[in-house]
Amino acid sequence: KIIAATDRGFRASLVEAIERAQAAGQVDPALPAEASAEILLAILDGLTSRFLVDPSIEPAGLESVLKTLFGRFLGLPSARD
């Protein structure tokens, strides 16, 4: 129950952050915020699983790639360049 509640809270915070970024013109407003948040969380969950399966993966080495992928997915202007 605690994990599920934490996940719901994190998901809600991510939805709110996407909506704020959409209102500020930083994220494509055509993207549904809830579905976008769910997909981003699924990617992060999968990445977490990969770290458990392969401890040689360096999270720090993936940070810039992850930021670029998320930026392109969300349509951030800086990621379109």
PDB file of N, CA and C in Angstrom:
ATOM      1  N   LYS A   1       0.816  -1.200   0.000  1.00  0.00           N
ATOM      2  CA  LYS A   1       0.000   0.000   0.000  1.00  0.00           C
ATOM      3  C   LYS A   1       0.857   1.260   0.000  1.00  0.00           C
ATOM      4  N   ILE A   2       1.928   1.227   0.743  1.00  0.00           N
ATOM      5  CA  ILE A   2       2.793   2.401   0.825  1.00  0.00           C
ATOM      6  C   ILE A   2       3.432   2.685  -0.533  1.00  0.00           C
ATOM      7  N   ILE A   3       3.910   1.634  -1.184  1.00  0.00           N
ATOM      8  CA  ILE A   3       4.545   1.819  -2.499  1.00  0.00           C
ATOM      9  C   ILE A   3       3.532   2.330  -3.509  1.00  0.00           C
ATOM     10  N   ALA A   4       2.315   1.774  -3.492  1.00  0.00           N
ATOM     11  CA  ALA A   4       1.277   2.213  -4.427  1.00  0.00           C
ATOM     12  C   ALA A   4       0.915   3.675  -4.175  1.00  0.00           C
ATOM     13  N   ALA A   5       0.818   4.061  -2.917  1.00  0.00           N
ATOM     14  CA  ALA A   5       0.482   5.451  -2.590  1.00  0.00           C
ATOM     15  C   ALA A   5       1.600   6.392  -3.026  1.00  0.00           C
ATOM     16  N   THR A   6       2.828   5.969  -2.818  1.00  0.00           N
ATOM     17  CA  THR A   6       3.966   6.785  -3.242  1.00  0.00           C
ATOM     18  C   THR A   6       3.985   6.928  -4.759  1.00  0.00           C
ATOM     19  N   ASP A   7       3.708   5.825  -5.454  1.00  0.00           N
ATOM     20  CA  ASP A   7       3.669   5.852  -6.916  1.00  0.00           C
ATOM     21  C   ASP A   7       2.569   6.785  -7.414  1.00  0.00           C
ATOM     22  N   ARG A   8       1.393   6.716  -6.812  1.00  0.00           N
ATOM     23  CA  ARG A   8       0.288   7.607  -7.214  1.00  0.00           C
ATOM     24  C   ARG A   8       0.659   9.067  -6.991  1.00  0.00           C
ATOM     25  N   GLY A   9       1.309   9.343  -5.861  1.00  0.00           N
ATOM     26  CA  GLY A   9       1.723  10.717  -5.574  1.00  0.00           C
ATOM     27  C   GLY A   9       2.766  11.221  -6.548  1.00  0.00           C
ATOM     28  N   PHE A  10       3.733  10.366  -6.873  1.00  0.00           N
ATOM     29  CA  PHE A  10       4.772  10.746  -7.825  1.00  0.00           C
ATOM     30  C   PHE A  10       4.167  10.968  -9.209  1.00  0.00           C
ATOM     31  N   ARG A  11       3.261  10.084  -9.596  1.00  0.00           N
ATOM     32  CA  ARG A  11       2.592  10.200 -10.896  1.00  0.00           C
ATOM     33  C   ARG A  11       1.809  11.508 -10.970  1.00  0.00           C
ATOM     34  N   ALA A  12       1.060  11.822  -9.906  1.00  0.00           N
ATOM     35  CA  ALA A  12       0.274  13.062  -9.865  1.00  0.00           C
ATOM     36  C   ALA A  12       1.189  14.280  -9.961  1.00  0.00           C
ATOM     37  N   SER A  13       2.329  14.233  -9.284  1.00  0.00           N
ATOM     38  CA  SER A  13       3.282  15.346  -9.347  1.00  0.00           C
ATOM     39  C   SER A  13       3.852  15.500 -10.749  1.00  0.00           C
ATOM     40  N   LEU A  14       4.112  14.386 -11.404  1.00  0.00           N
ATOM     41  CA  LEU A  14       4.640  14.434 -12.765  1.00  0.00           C
ATOM     42  C   LEU A  14       3.597  14.991 -13.727  1.00  0.00           C
ATOM     43  N   VAL A  15       2.345  14.588 -13.572  1.00  0.00           N
ATOM     44  CA  VAL A  15       1.258  15.126 -14.405  1.00  0.00           C
ATOM     45  C   VAL A  15       1.180  16.642 -14.215  1.00  0.00           C
ATOM     46  N   GLU A  16       1.230  17.095 -12.975  1.00  0.00           N
ATOM     47  CA  GLU A  16       1.166  18.535 -12.696  1.00  0.00           C
ATOM     48  C   GLU A  16       2.357  19.268 -13.313  1.00  0.00           C
ATOM     49  N   ALA A  17       3.534  18.680 -13.226  1.00  0.00           N
ATOM     50  CA  ALA A  17       4.723  19.316 -13.800  1.00  0.00           C
ATOM     51  C   ALA A  17       4.600  19.418 -15.318  1.00  0.00           C
ATOM     52  N   ILE A  18       4.086  18.375 -15.946  1.00  0.00           N
ATOM     53  CA  ILE A  18       3.889  18.413 -17.403  1.00  0.00           C
ATOM     54  C   ILE A  18       2.864  19.477 -17.759  1.00  0.00           C
ATOM     55  N   GLU A  19       1.784  19.552 -17.022  1.00  0.00           N
ATOM     56  CA  GLU A  19       0.750  20.562 -17.296  1.00  0.00           C
ATOM     57  C   GLU A  19       1.285  21.978 -17.121  1.00  0.00           C
ATOM     58  N   ARG A  20       2.112  22.197 -16.084  1.00  0.00           N
ATOM     59  CA  ARG A  20       2.711  23.529 -15.886  1.00  0.00           C
ATOM     60  C   ARG A  20       3.651  23.861 -17.045  1.00  0.00           C
ATOM     61  N   ALA A  21       4.431  22.878 -17.469  1.00  0.00           N
ATOM     62  CA  ALA A  21       5.350  23.096 -18.578  1.00  0.00           C
ATOM     63  C   ALA A  21       4.589  23.349 -19.881  1.00  0.00           C
ATOM     64  N   GLN A  22       3.463  22.692 -20.059  1.00  0.00           N
ATOM     65  CA  GLN A  22       2.625  22.950 -21.235  1.00  0.00           C
ATOM     66  C   GLN A  22       2.097  24.379 -21.203  1.00  0.00           C
ATOM     67  N   ALA A  23       1.626  24.811 -20.046  1.00  0.00           N
ATOM     68  CA  ALA A  23       1.098  26.170 -19.907  1.00  0.00           C
ATOM     69  C   ALA A  23       2.186  27.219 -20.154  1.00  0.00           C
ATOM     70  N   ALA A  24       3.433  26.868 -19.838  1.00  0.00           N
ATOM     71  CA  ALA A  24       4.561  27.787 -20.034  1.00  0.00           C
ATOM     72  C   ALA A  24       5.149  27.697 -21.438  1.00  0.00           C
ATOM     73  N   GLY A  25       4.593  26.820 -22.272  1.00  0.00           N
ATOM     74  CA  GLY A  25       5.085  26.683 -23.629  1.00  0.00           C
ATOM     75  C   GLY A  25       6.360  25.864 -23.747  1.00  0.00           C
ATOM     76  N   GLN A  26       6.667  25.083 -22.719  1.00  0.00           N
ATOM     77  CA  GLN A  26       7.889  24.290 -22.723  1.00  0.00           C
ATOM     78  C   GLN A  26       7.658  22.851 -23.167  1.00  0.00           C
ATOM     79  N   VAL A  27       6.410  22.411 -23.145  1.00  0.00           N
ATOM     80  CA  VAL A  27       6.050  21.048 -23.538  1.00  0.00           C
ATOM     81  C   VAL A  27       4.892  21.139 -24.515  1.00  0.00           C
ATOM     82  N   ASP A  28       4.909  20.290 -25.496  1.00  0.00           N
ATOM     83  CA  ASP A  28       3.863  20.248 -26.508  1.00  0.00           C
ATOM     84  C   ASP A  28       2.488  20.121 -25.844  1.00  0.00           C
ATOM     85  N   PRO A  29       1.621  21.114 -26.015  1.00  0.00           N
ATOM     86  CA  PRO A  29       0.307  21.082 -25.378  1.00  0.00           C
ATOM     87  C   PRO A  29      -0.633  20.028 -25.960  1.00  0.00           C
ATOM     88  N   ALA A  30      -0.277  19.472 -27.108  1.00  0.00           N
ATOM     89  CA  ALA A  30      -1.122  18.444 -27.716  1.00  0.00           C
ATOM     90  C   ALA A  30      -0.951  17.082 -27.037  1.00  0.00           C
ATOM     91  N   LEU A  31       0.124  16.931 -26.253  1.00  0.00           N
ATOM     92  CA  LEU A  31       0.350  15.662 -25.562  1.00  0.00           C
ATOM     93  C   LEU A  31      -0.552  15.562 -24.336  1.00  0.00           C
ATOM     94  N   PRO A  32      -1.266  14.453 -24.176  1.00  0.00           N
ATOM     95  CA  PRO A  32      -2.060  14.274 -22.957  1.00  0.00           C
ATOM     96  C   PRO A  32      -1.109  14.108 -21.763  1.00  0.00           C
ATOM     97  N   ALA A  33      -1.239  14.967 -20.777  1.00  0.00           N
ATOM     98  CA  ALA A  33      -0.317  14.967 -19.631  1.00  0.00           C
ATOM     99  C   ALA A  33      -0.333  13.642 -18.878  1.00  0.00           C
ATOM    100  N   GLU A  34      -1.510  13.079 -18.653  1.00  0.00           N
ATOM    101  CA  GLU A  34      -1.584  11.830 -17.885  1.00  0.00           C
ATOM    102  C   GLU A  34      -0.931  10.671 -18.636  1.00  0.00           C
ATOM    103  N   ALA A  35      -1.208  10.547 -19.914  1.00  0.00           N
ATOM    104  CA  ALA A  35      -0.607   9.472 -20.698  1.00  0.00           C
ATOM    105  C   ALA A  35       0.902   9.677 -20.813  1.00  0.00           C
ATOM    106  N   SER A  36       1.327  10.907 -20.979  1.00  0.00           N
ATOM    107  CA  SER A  36       2.758  11.199 -21.066  1.00  0.00           C
ATOM    108  C   SER A  36       3.467  10.823 -19.775  1.00  0.00           C
ATOM    109  N   ALA A  37       2.859  11.168 -18.650  1.00  0.00           N
ATOM    110  CA  ALA A  37       3.444  10.821 -17.354  1.00  0.00           C
ATOM    111  C   ALA A  37       3.541   9.309 -17.198  1.00  0.00           C
ATOM    112  N   GLU A  38       2.511   8.604 -17.601  1.00  0.00           N
ATOM    113  CA  GLU A  38       2.509   7.143 -17.482  1.00  0.00           C
ATOM    114  C   GLU A  38       3.633   6.522 -18.315  1.00  0.00           C
ATOM    115  N   ILE A  39       3.837   7.028 -19.514  1.00  0.00           N
ATOM    116  CA  ILE A  39       4.903   6.510 -20.373  1.00  0.00           C
ATOM    117  C   ILE A  39       6.277   6.819 -19.783  1.00  0.00           C
ATOM    118  N   LEU A  40       6.460   8.043 -19.300  1.00  0.00           N
ATOM    119  CA  LEU A  40       7.739   8.401 -18.686  1.00  0.00           C
ATOM    120  C   LEU A  40       8.027   7.522 -17.473  1.00  0.00           C
ATOM    121  N   LEU A  41       7.025   7.273 -16.664  1.00  0.00           N
ATOM    122  CA  LEU A  41       7.213   6.410 -15.496  1.00  0.00           C
ATOM    123  C   LEU A  41       7.535   4.977 -15.909  1.00  0.00           C
ATOM    124  N   ALA A  42       6.915   4.507 -16.958  1.00  0.00           N
ATOM    125  CA  ALA A  42       7.202   3.155 -17.441  1.00  0.00           C
ATOM    126  C   ALA A  42       8.657   3.046 -17.898  1.00  0.00           C
ATOM    127  N   ILE A  43       9.152   4.084 -18.557  1.00  0.00           N
ATOM    128  CA  ILE A  43      10.552   4.092 -18.989  1.00  0.00           C
ATOM    129  C   ILE A  43      11.466   4.063 -17.767  1.00  0.00           C
ATOM    130  N   LEU A  44      11.168   4.879 -16.779  1.00  0.00           N
ATOM    131  CA  LEU A  44      11.991   4.907 -15.569  1.00  0.00           C
ATOM    132  C   LEU A  44      11.922   3.581 -14.815  1.00  0.00           C
ATOM    133  N   ASP A  45      10.745   2.987 -14.739  1.00  0.00           N
ATOM    134  CA  ASP A  45      10.612   1.672 -14.094  1.00  0.00           C
ATOM    135  C   ASP A  45      11.457   0.632 -14.819  1.00  0.00           C
ATOM    136  N   GLY A  46      11.398   0.650 -16.138  1.00  0.00           N
ATOM    137  CA  GLY A  46      12.189  -0.292 -16.922  1.00  0.00           C
ATOM    138  C   GLY A  46      13.681  -0.076 -16.739  1.00  0.00           C
ATOM    139  N   LEU A  47      14.073   1.180 -16.669  1.00  0.00           N
ATOM    140  CA  LEU A  47      15.486   1.487 -16.469  1.00  0.00           C
ATOM    141  C   LEU A  47      15.952   1.003 -15.100  1.00  0.00           C
ATOM    142  N   THR A  48      15.103   1.170 -14.107  1.00  0.00           N
ATOM    143  CA  THR A  48      15.417   0.673 -12.763  1.00  0.00           C
ATOM    144  C   THR A  48      15.605  -0.836 -12.786  1.00  0.00           C
ATOM    145  N   SER A  49      14.754  -1.522 -13.504  1.00  0.00           N
ATOM    146  CA  SER A  49      14.890  -2.981 -13.636  1.00  0.00           C
ATOM    147  C   SER A  49      16.203  -3.345 -14.312  1.00  0.00           C
ATOM    148  N   ARG A  50      16.585  -2.582 -15.316  1.00  0.00           N
ATOM    149  CA  ARG A  50      17.846  -2.851 -16.017  1.00  0.00           C
ATOM    150  C   ARG A  50      19.037  -2.721 -15.067  1.00  0.00           C
ATOM    151  N   PHE A  51      18.988  -1.733 -14.169  1.00  0.00           N
ATOM    152  CA  PHE A  51      20.077  -1.562 -13.210  1.00  0.00           C
ATOM    153  C   PHE A  51      20.194  -2.782 -12.304  1.00  0.00           C
ATOM    154  N   LEU A  52      19.070  -3.382 -11.961  1.00  0.00           N
ATOM    155  CA  LEU A  52      19.083  -4.571 -11.109  1.00  0.00           C
ATOM    156  C   LEU A  52      19.622  -5.787 -11.855  1.00  0.00           C
ATOM    157  N   VAL A  53      19.271  -5.904 -13.126  1.00  0.00           N
ATOM    158  CA  VAL A  53      19.701  -7.042 -13.934  1.00  0.00           C
ATOM    159  C   VAL A  53      21.176  -6.928 -14.316  1.00  0.00           C
ATOM    160  N   ASP A  54      21.606  -5.714 -14.627  1.00  0.00           N
ATOM    161  CA  ASP A  54      22.979  -5.501 -15.080  1.00  0.00           C
ATOM    162  C   ASP A  54      23.627  -4.395 -14.255  1.00  0.00           C
ATOM    163  N   PRO A  55      24.274  -4.762 -13.154  1.00  0.00           N
ATOM    164  CA  PRO A  55      24.884  -3.753 -12.281  1.00  0.00           C
ATOM    165  C   PRO A  55      26.014  -2.956 -12.928  1.00  0.00           C
ATOM    166  N   SER A  56      26.476  -3.398 -14.097  1.00  0.00           N
ATOM    167  CA  SER A  56      27.549  -2.650 -14.755  1.00  0.00           C
ATOM    168  C   SER A  56      27.042  -1.373 -15.431  1.00  0.00           C
ATOM    169  N   ILE A  57      25.730  -1.230 -15.548  1.00  0.00           N
ATOM    170  CA  ILE A  57      25.169  -0.016 -16.154  1.00  0.00           C
ATOM    171  C   ILE A  57      25.412   1.155 -15.211  1.00  0.00           C
ATOM    172  N   GLU A  58      25.983   2.204 -15.754  1.00  0.00           N
ATOM    173  CA  GLU A  58      26.269   3.410 -14.979  1.00  0.00           C
ATOM    174  C   GLU A  58      25.156   4.440 -15.196  1.00  0.00           C
ATOM    175  N   PRO A  59      24.322   4.691 -14.177  1.00  0.00           N
ATOM    176  CA  PRO A  59      23.232   5.662 -14.335  1.00  0.00           C
ATOM    177  C   PRO A  59      23.712   7.039 -14.784  1.00  0.00           C
ATOM    178  N   ALA A  60      24.844   7.468 -14.271  1.00  0.00           N
ATOM    179  CA  ALA A  60      25.354   8.800 -14.641  1.00  0.00           C
ATOM    180  C   ALA A  60      25.647   8.879 -16.128  1.00  0.00           C
ATOM    181  N   GLY A  61      26.050   7.785 -16.720  1.00  0.00           N
ATOM    182  CA  GLY A  61      26.351   7.773 -18.144  1.00  0.00           C
ATOM    183  C   GLY A  61      25.121   7.857 -19.021  1.00  0.00           C
ATOM    184  N   LEU A  62      23.970   7.574 -18.455  1.00  0.00           N
ATOM    185  CA  LEU A  62      22.720   7.601 -19.216  1.00  0.00           C
ATOM    186  C   LEU A  62      21.945   8.910 -19.049  1.00  0.00           C
ATOM    187  N   GLU A  63      22.365   9.734 -18.105  1.00  0.00           N
ATOM    188  CA  GLU A  63      21.595  10.937 -17.766  1.00  0.00           C
ATOM    189  C   GLU A  63      21.369  11.867 -18.956  1.00  0.00           C
ATOM    190  N   SER A  64      22.404  12.180 -19.700  1.00  0.00           N
ATOM    191  CA  SER A  64      22.240  13.125 -20.810  1.00  0.00           C
ATOM    192  C   SER A  64      21.372  12.532 -21.915  1.00  0.00           C
ATOM    193  N   VAL A  65      21.519  11.241 -22.170  1.00  0.00           N
ATOM    194  CA  VAL A  65      20.696  10.586 -23.191  1.00  0.00           C
ATOM    195  C   VAL A  65      19.234  10.584 -22.748  1.00  0.00           C
ATOM    196  N   LEU A  66      19.007  10.278 -21.491  1.00  0.00           N
ATOM    197  CA  LEU A  66      17.640  10.259 -20.960  1.00  0.00           C
ATOM    198  C   LEU A  66      16.994  11.643 -21.056  1.00  0.00           C
ATOM    199  N   LYS A  67      17.734  12.683 -20.713  1.00  0.00           N
ATOM    200  CA  LYS A  67      17.210  14.050 -20.824  1.00  0.00           C
ATOM    201  C   LYS A  67      16.849  14.383 -22.271  1.00  0.00           C
ATOM    202  N   THR A  68      17.707  13.990 -23.201  1.00  0.00           N
ATOM    203  CA  THR A  68      17.438  14.251 -24.618  1.00  0.00           C
ATOM    204  C   THR A  68      16.200  13.501 -25.080  1.00  0.00           C
ATOM    205  N   LEU A  69      16.113  12.217 -24.721  1.00  0.00           N
ATOM    206  CA  LEU A  69      14.943  11.421 -25.117  1.00  0.00           C
ATOM    207  C   LEU A  69      13.654  12.000 -24.552  1.00  0.00           C
ATOM    208  N   PHE A  70      13.666  12.339 -23.269  1.00  0.00           N
ATOM    209  CA  PHE A  70      12.461  12.904 -22.656  1.00  0.00           C
ATOM    210  C   PHE A  70      12.114  14.244 -23.284  1.00  0.00           C
ATOM    211  N   GLY A  71      13.140  15.054 -23.553  1.00  0.00           N
ATOM    212  CA  GLY A  71      12.901  16.344 -24.180  1.00  0.00           C
ATOM    213  C   GLY A  71      12.266  16.216 -25.553  1.00  0.00           C
ATOM    214  N   ARG A  72      12.755  15.268 -26.316  1.00  0.00           N
ATOM    215  CA  ARG A  72      12.184  15.049 -27.649  1.00  0.00           C
ATOM    216  C   ARG A  72      10.781  14.479 -27.556  1.00  0.00           C
ATOM    217  N   PHE A  73      10.589  13.566 -26.634  1.00  0.00           N
ATOM    218  CA  PHE A  73       9.263  12.970 -26.438  1.00  0.00           C
ATOM    219  C   PHE A  73       8.236  14.039 -26.072  1.00  0.00           C
ATOM    220  N   LEU A  74       8.622  14.941 -25.182  1.00  0.00           N
ATOM    221  CA  LEU A  74       7.693  15.968 -24.712  1.00  0.00           C
ATOM    222  C   LEU A  74       7.635  17.180 -25.636  1.00  0.00           C
ATOM    223  N   GLY A  75       8.547  17.249 -26.578  1.00  0.00           N
ATOM    224  CA  GLY A  75       8.522  18.360 -27.521  1.00  0.00           C
ATOM    225  C   GLY A  75       9.124  19.636 -26.973  1.00  0.00           C
ATOM    226  N   LEU A  76      10.121  19.517 -26.095  1.00  0.00           N
ATOM    227  CA  LEU A  76      10.780  20.703 -25.576  1.00  0.00           C
ATOM    228  C   LEU A  76      11.505  21.427 -26.701  1.00  0.00           C
ATOM    229  N   PRO A  77      11.359  22.736 -26.765  1.00  0.00           N
ATOM    230  CA  PRO A  77      12.008  23.487 -27.834  1.00  0.00           C
ATOM    231  C   PRO A  77      13.517  23.246 -27.905  1.00  0.00           C
ATOM    232  N   SER A  78      14.207  23.164 -26.782  1.00  0.00           N
ATOM    233  CA  SER A  78      15.667  22.987 -26.784  1.00  0.00           C
ATOM    234  C   SER A  78      16.084  21.631 -27.335  1.00  0.00           C
ATOM    235  N   ALA A  79      15.201  20.649 -27.280  1.00  0.00           N
ATOM    236  CA  ALA A  79      15.549  19.313 -27.774  1.00  0.00           C
ATOM    237  C   ALA A  79      15.318  19.185 -29.278  1.00  0.00           C
ATOM    238  N   ARG A  80      14.660  20.163 -29.876  1.00  0.00           N
ATOM    239  CA  ARG A  80      14.368  20.108 -31.317  1.00  0.00           C
ATOM    240  C   ARG A  80      15.538  20.592 -32.143  1.00  0.00           C
ATOM    241  N   ASP A  81      16.477  21.289 -31.517  1.00  0.00           N
ATOM    242  CA  ASP A  81      17.626  21.865 -32.252  1.00  0.00           C
ATOM    243  C   ASP A  81      18.550  20.801 -32.767  1.00  0.00           C
TER     244      ASP A  81
END
